[in-house]
Amino acid sequence: MAKSADVAKTAIQSQKEQILSRRYIEGLIADEKHVIIFENRVLKVDAWIKFHPGGDKSIKHMVGRDATDEINALHSKEARQRMLSFQIGRVQGVWLNFLPPIQGGKFRPYNDETCFEEDSSSGQETSQPPSPVFDAVDGKGTLRRRKSTSTNTSVSTPGSDDEFEPKPFFLDARTQEEIVFDINKYPSLDTTSQESIRQKYRELDQRIRAEGLYNCNYFSYFIECCRYTLFAGLSYYFLHLGWYGTSGFFLGCFWHQLVFSAHDAGHMGITHHFHVDSVIGMIIADYLGGLSLGWWKRNHNVHHIVTNAPEHDPDIEHMPLFAISHRFLTSLTSTYYERVMTFDAAANFLLRFQNYLYYPILLFGRFNLYVLSWQYLLGDQAPKKGPAWWHRWFEIAGQVFFWTWFGYGVLYRTIPDWNSRVLFILISHMVTSPLHVQITLSHFAMSTADLGVHESFPQKMLRTTMDVDCPTWLDFFHGGLQFQAIHHLYPRIPRHNLRRTQKLVLEFCRDTGIPYAIFTFLDGNKEVIGRLGDVAKQVRILEECRKSCAQQGVFSDHH
C-alpha cells in the first residue's frame, strides 16, 4: 500500500512538472477554467476561487496572466505555499499575457483542428486590452485602429442603444492622446524592458526584506492606541457635558484615525497572520466603526490589481457623481458591479459641476460606506467556505454591536432631542471626510489609460498612483496613505516603515526610468480638481455636440 501511494504521489508530482503549451492553456481558459501563471507554474484555481477571502473578482482579473508580482505583493508566504496544490504544470520562458475573459478576452477551444497551430499566433487578438479605442504597437507612440473583432468590448457599451449613434470624435482623440502621452513618458512596453523592470522590482523586494521593513514596529501601534483612547475619551467626556457638537467632532477624529489601522490589518500588515489581523481589522471596522472589513477587502483587492481602470476599478467608479475619465461618458459596463454605469440625464447634469461638488459630496462619504457594507453582508458576496467562512457572521455581530452602542446607546438614550442628534451625526461623519479626500487624492489625478496586458505590475502601479509629500510630524494625520505609490508596490509593508521604504523606491525609479509622482497635499488637491474640471468641460462639449446633431443632423458643420 505504501509503495502504491508513493507511486501515485510521484505520478502526480510528475504531472505538475509537465510543460504546458500556450495553446493548451488558452483552450483551458476557453473551457471557462480559471488558470493563472505564478513563478512559471500553471495554477488552475477553480476549486479555490469561491473560497478566496479576497473575493472572486481579483482572481478573475488574473486569468491568463503571469500573476507572480500581484500574488507576491498581496499574499503571505503561507498562502503562496498553499497555492502550489493547484499546480497542473509549468511554462517555459517569458509568459506573454492573455487578456482575461472578465476584461473581454476571447479564447479558442483546444481541439484536434487547432491544437497543432503555432503557439506564437494564439491569443494575439486577446492579448490586447479592449478598453482603448486605439492600440499601442510600439514604444514611440505609433497607433493603429482596433480590429473589428474587439469592437464589441471597446469604449461603446455592448448592446446599448447608443452603440449605433455617432459619438463626437474628441472622445476618441482624447483616448489616443492619453495613450500617446503615457507611452512617451514611461519606459517602453517591449518584453525586454518590462522584464528588466520586473526583475529589479523583485530584487528591491529582497532588499526591503533584508532591511527588516516588513517587520512591524509595535511600539508605533502603542502610540496609535494612545491617540485612539484620547479621542474616544474626549468624545465621551463632552457627550456627558452635553456639548454634542464637540463630542461628535472627537468621535469623528476617533473614526478617522481608526481606519488607518483597519487598512493595515486588511493587508496583514500588523501581525502578518491572516486570522489575527482579520480579527483586529473586523473589531476596528465593524464593532467600532460600523463598516465591513470584508466588503473593503473584496473591493480593495480588485483596486490593487486593476488600479484606475475605468471598467474594472471600483475605487474610481462613482457615476453619476464623479467621472475622472472621459470614457465614463460612454456608459461603460463595470465588471465589478456588473452593471452599466449609465451616462444619463442625472450624470449629464451633475458631472458638469463635479469639480465644485467634490468636497461637499465627500463630506458625507461615510454614509455610502454603510450602505455598501450592508449590501456585502446581506448579499451573496462574502465567502461561505474556506478560511474566511466565519468572517461574515463575526462582522454581522459587529454591526449589531456598533448600532447598539452608537445608534441606541449614544444617539437615542444619551442625546435628548433630534436637533442635537442631527448635529452630532453630521459633525462626527463630516470630520472623517479628509480620509475620503486622501483616498481619492492618490488616484483621481493619475492616468486612466490602458497600455495593455504586457505592462509590468510595478510600472502600472507607479503610473496610476501618486504620493503626497508631507513633514514627518504630519504622518499621523495621513495615516500612511500619503505613501500610496509605495503601498501599491508593496501592500504588506507596515505603514510606519513606508517613509524609510520611500528612499529605496526612489532609487528603483531612477534606475528603471519610471517617473515617480509626488505632490504636496495642496498641489495634489489642485491636480484632482483640475482633472474633474477637465472632464466637466468635456461633458459640456459633448452636450453641445449632441444638441447640434439633433438640430442640424449628424453631418452638420459642427466640430
GROMACS .gro file of N, CA and C in nm, residues 255 284-292 366 369-370 373-374 398-399 402-403:
model
   57
  255TRP      N    1  -1.283   5.787   1.460
  255TRP     CA    2  -1.308   5.703   1.342
  255TRP      C    3  -1.203   5.726   1.234
  284ILE      N    4  -1.203   4.671   1.465
  284ILE     CA    5  -1.190   4.815   1.439
  284ILE      C    6  -1.299   4.862   1.343
  285ALA      N    7  -1.312   4.795   1.228
  285ALA     CA    8  -1.402   4.842   1.123
  285ALA      C    9  -1.548   4.823   1.160
  286ASP      N   10  -1.586   4.702   1.204
  286ASP     CA   11  -1.726   4.671   1.227
  286ASP      C   12  -1.774   4.712   1.366
  287TYR      N   13  -1.705   4.667   1.470
  287TYR     CA   14  -1.751   4.688   1.606
  287TYR      C   15  -1.738   4.834   1.650
  288LEU      N   16  -1.632   4.901   1.604
  288LEU     CA   17  -1.610   5.039   1.647
  288LEU      C   18  -1.649   5.142   1.541
  289GLY      N   19  -1.651   5.101   1.413
  289GLY     CA   20  -1.676   5.197   1.307
  289GLY      C   21  -1.800   5.175   1.224
  290GLY      N   22  -1.864   5.057   1.235
  290GLY     CA   23  -1.985   5.030   1.159
  290GLY      C   24  -1.962   5.001   1.012
  291LEU      N   25  -1.839   4.972   0.972
  291LEU     CA   26  -1.806   4.943   0.833
  291LEU      C   27  -1.758   4.799   0.819
  292SER      N   28  -1.783   4.738   0.705
  292SER     CA   29  -1.746   4.598   0.684
  292SER      C   30  -1.604   4.586   0.631
  366ARG      N   31  -1.908   5.874   0.424
  366ARG     CA   32  -1.919   5.761   0.518
  366ARG      C   33  -2.056   5.695   0.511
  369LEU      N   34  -2.056   5.428   0.262
  369LEU     CA   35  -1.983   5.309   0.308
  369LEU      C   36  -2.072   5.218   0.393
  370TYR      N   37  -2.163   5.278   0.470
  370TYR     CA   38  -2.259   5.197   0.546
  370TYR      C   39  -2.344   5.113   0.451
  373SER      N   40  -2.145   4.833   0.289
  373SER     CA   41  -2.114   4.730   0.388
  373SER      C   42  -2.231   4.635   0.407
  374TRP      N   43  -2.352   4.689   0.421
  374TRP     CA   44  -2.469   4.605   0.441
  374TRP      C   45  -2.505   4.528   0.315
  398GLY      N   46  -2.068   4.228   1.474
  398GLY     CA   47  -2.004   4.357   1.495
  398GLY      C   48  -2.095   4.473   1.457
  399GLN      N   49  -2.171   4.456   1.348
  399GLN     CA   50  -2.265   4.560   1.307
  399GLN      C   51  -2.376   4.579   1.411
  402PHE      N   52  -2.219   4.766   1.694
  402PHE     CA   53  -2.197   4.907   1.664
  402PHE      C   54  -2.327   4.987   1.673
  403TRP      N   55  -2.431   4.938   1.608
  403TRP     CA   56  -2.555   5.015   1.606
  403TRP      C   57  -2.626   5.012   1.741
   0.00000   0.00000   0.00000
